[in-house]
Short mmCIF file of C-alpha atoms and ligand atoms in Angstrom, two decimals:
data_model
loop_
_atom_site.label_atom_id
_atom_site.label_comp_id
_atom_site.label_asym_id
_atom_site.label_seq_id
_atom_site.Cartn_x
_atom_site.Cartn_y
_atom_site.Cartn_z
CA UNK A 1 13.48 11.92 41.95
CA UNK A 2 13.62 11.98 45.77
CA UNK A 3 12.87 8.75 47.54
CA UNK A 4 9.88 8.67 49.80
CA UNK A 5 10.78 8.52 53.46
CA UNK A 6 8.87 6.39 55.94
CA UNK A 7 6.19 8.20 57.90
CA UNK A 8 7.37 6.55 61.09
CA UNK A 9 11.13 6.49 61.33
CA UNK A 10 13.82 5.81 63.86
CA UNK A 11 16.42 8.53 64.32
CA UNK A 12 19.78 7.36 65.65
CA UNK A 13 22.27 9.81 67.09
CA UNK A 14 25.85 8.58 67.42
CA UNK A 15 28.13 10.38 69.89
CA UNK A 16 31.77 9.46 70.51
CA UNK A 17 32.80 10.39 74.04
CA UNK A 18 36.24 10.58 75.52
CA UNK A 19 36.59 12.07 79.00
CA UNK A 20 33.44 14.13 78.64
CA UNK A 21 32.15 13.89 82.24
CA UNK A 22 31.89 17.65 82.62
CA UNK A 23 29.79 18.05 79.50
CA UNK A 24 27.45 15.06 79.53
CA UNK A 25 24.69 16.66 81.61
CA UNK A 26 24.37 19.75 79.49
CA UNK A 27 24.69 17.68 76.31
CA UNK A 28 21.65 15.53 77.11
CA UNK A 29 19.72 18.50 78.49
CA UNK A 30 20.19 20.23 75.16
CA UNK A 31 19.74 17.42 72.70
CA UNK A 32 16.84 15.47 74.19
CA UNK A 33 14.15 18.19 73.82
CA UNK A 34 15.32 18.84 70.28
CA UNK A 35 15.07 15.17 69.33
CA UNK A 36 11.67 14.88 71.06
CA UNK A 37 10.49 17.68 68.85
CA UNK A 38 11.57 15.78 65.71
CA UNK A 39 10.32 12.33 66.70
CA UNK A 40 9.63 10.41 69.87
CA UNK A 41 11.29 7.45 68.20
CA UNK A 42 14.98 8.15 68.61
CA UNK A 43 18.05 6.55 70.14
CA UNK A 44 21.24 8.18 71.35
CA UNK A 45 24.16 5.81 70.98
CA UNK A 46 27.03 6.98 73.15
CA UNK A 47 30.37 5.34 72.50
CA UNK A 48 32.68 5.59 75.45
CA UNK A 49 36.11 5.67 73.87
CA UNK A 50 38.10 4.43 76.87
CA UNK A 51 37.53 7.47 79.07
CA UNK A 52 39.58 7.65 82.22
CA UNK A 53 36.97 9.73 84.08
CA UNK A 54 33.42 8.94 85.16
CA UNK A 55 31.92 9.17 81.66
CA UNK A 56 30.74 5.53 81.75
CA UNK A 57 29.04 5.84 85.13
CA UNK A 58 27.28 9.01 84.04
CA UNK A 59 26.14 7.36 80.82
CA UNK A 60 24.73 4.39 82.75
CA UNK A 61 22.82 6.75 85.02
CA UNK A 62 21.45 8.55 82.02
CA UNK A 63 20.42 5.26 80.44
CA UNK A 64 18.37 4.44 83.55
CA UNK A 65 16.73 7.85 83.35
CA UNK A 66 16.07 7.61 79.61
CA UNK A 67 16.36 4.13 78.07
CA UNK A 68 16.71 5.72 74.63
CA UNK A 69 20.24 6.56 75.66
CA UNK A 70 22.39 3.54 74.88
CA UNK A 71 26.00 2.88 75.66
CA UNK A 72 28.80 1.08 73.92
CA UNK A 73 31.82 0.82 76.10
CA UNK A 74 35.00 0.23 74.12
CA UNK A 75 37.79 -1.74 75.75
CA UNK A 76 40.25 1.18 75.48
CA UNK A 77 40.76 4.47 73.67
CA UNK A 78 40.58 3.76 69.95
CA UNK A 79 40.31 7.36 68.74
CA UNK A 80 37.35 9.31 67.51
CA UNK A 81 37.22 7.77 64.05
CA UNK A 82 36.93 4.22 65.33
CA UNK A 83 34.59 5.18 68.16
CA UNK A 84 32.33 6.70 65.53
CA UNK A 85 32.58 3.52 63.45
CA UNK A 86 31.55 1.45 66.47
CA UNK A 87 28.55 3.70 66.99
CA UNK A 88 27.50 3.49 63.35
CA UNK A 89 27.75 -0.30 63.44
CA UNK A 90 25.24 -0.33 66.29
CA UNK A 91 22.86 2.28 64.95
CA UNK A 92 19.68 0.84 63.51
CA UNK A 93 17.94 4.10 62.60
CA UNK A 94 16.48 5.06 59.23
CA UNK A 95 18.45 8.26 59.54
CA UNK A 96 21.64 8.51 61.55
CA UNK A 97 23.19 11.69 62.93
CA UNK A 98 26.84 11.96 63.96
CA UNK A 99 27.58 14.60 66.54
CA UNK A 100 30.30 15.59 69.01
CA UNK A 101 29.56 15.47 72.71
CA UNK A 102 30.85 18.96 73.45
CA UNK A 103 27.98 20.88 71.78
CA UNK A 104 30.38 22.43 69.30
CA UNK A 105 28.08 20.93 66.70
CA UNK A 106 24.75 22.60 67.47
CA UNK A 107 21.99 19.99 67.96
CA UNK A 108 19.58 22.78 66.94
CA UNK A 109 20.56 21.93 63.38
CA UNK A 110 19.21 18.37 63.60
CA UNK A 111 15.57 19.24 62.76
CA UNK A 112 16.78 21.04 59.62
CA UNK A 113 18.89 18.04 58.71
CA UNK A 114 15.91 15.74 59.11
CA UNK A 115 13.87 18.08 56.90
CA UNK A 116 16.49 17.87 54.17
CA UNK A 117 16.53 14.10 54.54
CA UNK A 118 12.76 14.10 54.17
CA UNK A 119 13.27 16.09 50.97
CA UNK A 120 15.19 13.13 49.62
CA UNK A 121 18.82 13.87 50.42
CA UNK A 122 20.86 10.90 51.59
CA UNK A 123 23.54 12.86 53.38
CA UNK A 124 23.22 16.26 54.98
CA UNK A 125 26.56 17.70 56.03
CA UNK A 126 27.23 20.74 58.14
CA UNK A 127 29.81 23.33 57.19
CA UNK A 128 31.44 25.51 59.81
CA UNK A 129 31.03 28.91 58.24
CA UNK A 130 32.74 30.58 61.15
CA UNK A 131 35.56 29.01 63.11
CA UNK A 132 36.30 32.04 65.24
CA UNK A 133 35.84 29.96 68.38
CA UNK A 134 38.82 27.80 67.40
CA UNK A 135 42.31 28.99 68.26
CA UNK A 136 44.28 30.93 65.66
CA UNK A 137 46.77 28.11 65.19
CA UNK A 138 44.04 25.58 64.66
CA UNK A 139 42.29 27.78 62.10
CA UNK A 140 45.45 28.36 60.12
CA UNK A 141 46.48 24.72 60.16
CA UNK A 142 42.98 23.54 59.26
CA UNK A 143 42.96 25.97 56.36
CA UNK A 144 46.31 24.77 55.12
CA UNK A 145 45.25 21.17 55.47
CA UNK A 146 42.09 21.62 53.39
CA UNK A 147 44.09 23.44 50.73
CA UNK A 148 46.71 20.74 50.47
CA UNK A 149 44.33 17.83 50.48
CA UNK A 150 42.03 19.64 48.06
CA UNK A 151 44.91 19.71 45.58
CA UNK A 152 46.14 16.18 46.23
CA UNK A 153 43.13 14.00 46.79
CA UNK A 154 41.27 12.37 43.94
CA UNK A 155 38.07 12.73 45.98
CA UNK A 156 37.23 16.40 46.57
CA UNK A 157 36.93 17.03 50.29
CA UNK A 158 34.52 19.80 51.30
CA UNK A 159 36.47 22.33 53.38
CA UNK A 160 35.43 22.86 56.99
CA UNK A 161 32.86 20.08 56.96
CA UNK A 162 33.21 18.28 60.25
CA UNK A 163 31.88 14.87 61.04
CA UNK A 164 28.60 16.44 62.14
CA UNK A 165 26.09 15.14 59.60
CA UNK A 166 22.96 13.16 58.97
CA UNK A 167 23.08 10.03 56.85
CA UNK A 168 20.42 7.80 55.44
CA UNK A 169 20.65 4.19 56.51
CA UNK A 170 21.74 3.10 53.06
CA UNK A 171 24.68 5.51 53.20
CA UNK A 172 25.69 3.96 56.51
CA UNK A 173 25.30 0.51 54.96
CA UNK A 174 27.63 1.61 52.17
CA UNK A 175 30.07 3.05 54.69
CA UNK A 176 30.18 -0.26 56.53
CA UNK A 177 31.27 -1.94 53.31
CA UNK A 178 34.47 0.10 53.26
CA UNK A 179 36.74 -2.28 55.09
CA UNK A 180 39.83 -0.14 55.59
CA UNK A 181 41.39 0.02 59.00
CA UNK A 182 43.00 3.42 58.65
CA UNK A 183 39.80 5.39 58.79
CA UNK A 184 39.81 8.97 57.70
CA UNK A 185 36.10 9.61 58.06
CA UNK A 186 35.86 12.95 56.31
CA UNK A 187 37.44 11.42 53.23
CA UNK A 188 35.27 8.32 53.38
CA UNK A 189 32.11 10.42 53.57
CA UNK A 190 33.16 12.38 50.49
CA UNK A 191 34.13 9.21 48.65
CA UNK A 192 30.69 7.66 49.20
CA UNK A 193 28.79 10.08 47.00
CA UNK A 194 24.97 9.76 47.10
CA UNK A 195 22.73 12.80 47.14
CA UNK A 196 24.53 15.21 49.45
CA UNK A 197 23.71 18.66 50.65
CA UNK A 198 25.20 21.05 53.17
CA UNK A 199 23.93 23.26 55.94
CA UNK A 200 25.93 26.13 57.42
CA UNK A 201 26.51 26.92 61.06
CA UNK A 202 28.95 28.81 63.17
CA UNK A 203 31.05 26.74 65.49
CA UNK A 204 30.54 27.36 69.18
CA UNK A 205 33.21 27.10 71.83
CA UNK A 206 33.22 23.85 73.79
CA UNK A 207 30.42 23.69 76.38
CA UNK A 208 32.72 22.04 78.93
CA UNK A 209 35.97 20.13 79.20
CA UNK A 210 38.89 20.56 76.85
CA UNK A 211 39.69 19.57 73.30
CA UNK A 212 41.29 16.14 73.00
CA UNK A 213 43.36 17.07 69.99
CA UNK A 214 46.93 17.87 70.72
CA UNK A 215 49.14 19.22 67.94
CA UNK A 216 50.76 15.86 67.32
CA UNK A 217 47.44 14.07 67.03
CA UNK A 218 46.18 16.64 64.52
CA UNK A 219 49.39 16.36 62.53
CA UNK A 220 49.01 12.58 62.33
CA UNK A 221 45.37 13.04 61.43
CA UNK A 222 46.32 15.31 58.54
CA UNK A 223 48.92 12.81 57.30
CA UNK A 224 46.30 10.09 57.57
CA UNK A 225 44.03 12.11 55.32
CA UNK A 226 46.69 12.83 52.76
CA UNK A 227 48.19 9.36 52.55
CA UNK A 228 44.87 7.53 52.68
CA UNK A 229 43.27 9.59 49.96
CA UNK A 230 46.05 10.40 47.58
CA UNK A 231 48.82 8.59 45.77
CA UNK A 232 50.37 11.92 44.78
CA UNK A 233 53.18 11.70 47.34
CA UNK A 234 54.27 8.46 45.65
CA UNK A 235 54.20 10.08 42.25
CA UNK A 236 56.21 13.11 43.39
CA UNK A 237 59.28 10.91 43.15
CA UNK A 238 58.97 10.42 39.44
CA UNK A 239 59.12 14.18 38.97
CA UNK A 240 61.76 14.75 41.62
CA UNK A 241 63.91 12.09 39.97
CA UNK A 242 63.46 13.65 36.53
CA UNK A 243 64.24 17.16 37.78
CA UNK A 244 67.35 16.18 39.72
CA UNK A 245 68.57 14.04 36.81
CA UNK A 246 68.11 17.02 34.51
CA UNK A 247 70.11 19.33 36.77
CA UNK A 248 72.77 16.66 37.19
CA UNK A 249 73.12 16.51 33.39
CA UNK A 250 73.43 20.30 33.14
CA UNK A 251 76.07 20.29 35.82
CA UNK A 252 77.93 17.52 34.02
CA UNK A 253 78.07 19.48 30.76
CA UNK A 254 79.18 22.55 32.69
CA UNK A 255 82.02 20.53 34.24
CA UNK A 256 83.11 19.09 30.89
CA UNK A 257 83.23 22.52 29.28
CA UNK A 258 85.01 24.06 32.20
CA UNK A 259 87.65 21.30 32.17
CA UNK A 260 88.12 21.78 28.41
CA UNK A 261 88.57 25.53 28.78
CA UNK A 262 90.46 26.09 32.03
CA UNK A 263 91.62 22.55 32.73
CA UNK A 264 91.50 20.78 36.08
CA UNK A 265 92.04 23.12 39.03
CA UNK A 266 91.20 21.64 42.42
CA UNK A 267 89.67 18.14 42.34
CA UNK A 268 85.87 18.50 42.88
CA UNK A 269 85.85 17.42 46.45
CA UNK A 270 83.09 19.80 47.58
CA UNK A 271 80.77 19.16 44.65
CA UNK A 272 81.01 15.38 45.09
CA UNK A 273 80.16 15.69 48.74
CA UNK A 274 77.21 17.99 48.04
CA UNK A 275 75.88 15.62 45.41
CA UNK A 276 76.14 12.61 47.69
CA UNK A 277 74.41 14.40 50.53
CA UNK A 278 71.68 15.72 48.27
CA UNK A 279 70.87 12.36 46.79
CA UNK A 280 70.98 10.47 50.07
CA UNK A 281 68.54 13.06 51.39
CA UNK A 282 66.22 12.45 48.46
CA UNK A 283 66.55 8.70 48.97
CA UNK A 284 65.61 8.95 52.59
CA UNK A 285 62.54 11.08 51.98
CA UNK A 286 61.50 8.74 49.19
CA UNK A 287 61.88 5.75 51.47
CA UNK A 288 59.88 7.53 54.14
CA UNK A 289 57.01 8.12 51.74
CA UNK A 290 57.03 4.50 50.64
CA UNK A 291 57.10 3.62 54.32
CA UNK A 292 53.92 5.62 54.91
CA UNK A 293 52.08 3.55 52.35
CA UNK A 294 53.73 0.30 53.35
CA UNK A 295 52.71 0.97 56.95
CA UNK A 296 49.12 1.30 55.84
CA UNK A 297 49.31 -1.90 53.84
CA UNK A 298 50.77 -3.59 56.91
CA UNK A 299 47.90 -2.42 59.08
CA UNK A 300 45.39 -3.63 56.51
CA UNK A 301 46.87 -7.11 56.06
CA UNK A 302 46.79 -7.77 59.78
CA UNK A 303 43.00 -7.80 59.47
CA UNK A 304 42.51 -6.87 63.09
CA UNK A 305 39.07 -5.86 64.24
CA UNK A 306 38.64 -2.09 64.15
CA UNK A 307 37.65 -1.85 67.79
CA UNK A 308 36.72 -4.06 70.72
CA UNK A 309 33.57 -3.69 72.75
CA UNK A 310 33.77 -4.30 76.45
CA UNK A 311 30.10 -3.91 77.22
CA UNK A 312 26.85 -2.74 75.74
CA UNK A 313 24.02 -1.14 77.65
CA UNK A 314 20.53 -0.74 76.25
CA UNK A 315 20.78 -2.90 73.15
CA UNK A 316 18.28 -5.73 72.62
CA UNK A 317 20.32 -8.51 71.15
CA UNK A 318 24.01 -9.04 71.68
CA UNK A 319 25.73 -8.03 68.50
CA UNK A 320 28.97 -9.61 67.37
CA UNK A 321 32.21 -8.34 68.79
CA UNK A 322 34.84 -6.53 66.86
CA UNK A 323 34.81 -4.07 64.06
CA UNK A 324 33.58 -6.01 61.09
CA UNK A 325 29.90 -5.53 60.45
N1 LIG B 1 36.72 11.89 71.01
C1 LIG B 1 36.76 10.49 71.09
N2 LIG B 1 37.99 9.86 71.18
C2 LIG B 1 39.17 10.54 71.17
C3 LIG B 1 39.10 11.97 71.06
C4 LIG B 1 37.88 12.60 70.98
O1 LIG B 1 35.74 9.83 71.08
O2 LIG B 1 40.22 9.92 71.25
C5 LIG B 1 35.41 12.57 70.93
C6 LIG B 1 35.20 13.66 71.97
O3 LIG B 1 34.68 13.13 73.17
C7 LIG B 1 34.20 14.56 71.28
C8 LIG B 1 34.59 14.44 69.82
O4 LIG B 1 35.34 13.23 69.70
O5 LIG B 1 32.86 14.12 71.43
C9 LIG B 1 35.39 15.62 69.34
O6 LIG B 1 36.51 15.80 70.17
P1 LIG B 1 37.09 17.24 70.51
O7 LIG B 1 36.00 18.16 70.91
O8 LIG B 1 38.20 17.02 71.47
O9 LIG B 1 37.67 17.68 69.10
P2 LIG B 1 37.64 19.15 68.44
O10 LIG B 1 36.24 19.67 68.58
O11 LIG B 1 38.62 19.94 69.22
O12 LIG B 1 38.03 18.91 67.02
MG1 LIG B 2 35.13 19.76 70.13
#
């Protein structure tokens, strides 16, 4: 049974921005008329994620032009996931849309999302049905990533769903209750549940500026996803241990028989060395995996705020600092 939605509602749009000066103008020019067409009661919460260019100044100018544009200025670059979290913490809408600033997520989809929300869905995701605007390398690695995590994670992760989505305010309230500091948003969204649906769109090339994801950042992002949403890498070691022990036993029997039949020839210098190297290798990888999890535990126990806000523009009351809602 779908819930009834309020006749008058506030639509919040949360946009993380990092060095987006070249794209801000066209972003607002595109999104504002679309939002106007949905409701005159909207807010655009722009989170400046420690940009080194004139993003902040441009956002302030835009706020003066249209007070519905609000700004949260983080104290430094915290990364997209935390910038998004900061925006969500400040969004007071009945429905909240997450969108990138580069127009790769088409704002034209927002009215459809709101329609679905009106139909009673709590979360409306957007699937990139066509990634041909992304580079070949990025497509292949993204594909591989979704395959691996699909196999490993206990929470199924919809492939090619970006962060672009609409959420009901109770989904956002639920999201805020997830206290973890290592935030892999895509996984968190999937973990939440609620009534979800998907829309399809084809991903456009960036309107302006360049992608902020270098290979290394993406690699770390993928590891984040795997280690935050799966304990499989820890469990691998049980199987690896069993398999290597089994082969070691076979080898032992082989050696015993060989000694019985042909006697001792050359002392097994090479085989001992190989065995030692093999097992120290296994040990090191195993330690590394434990380290990945331990590192995450370490980050969690420090209980640091998720992000720090340097200034807010356009918000009524001063909200509390730091990441905890
Ligand atoms: N972004 C951010 N902080 C960062 C990196 C990116 O807030 O450290 C924002 C960026 O401004 C954009 C969105 O996250 O609005 C997506 O970034 P980008 O377009 O570089 O990612 P891609 O589309 O290549 O995945
Ligand atoms: Mg982009």
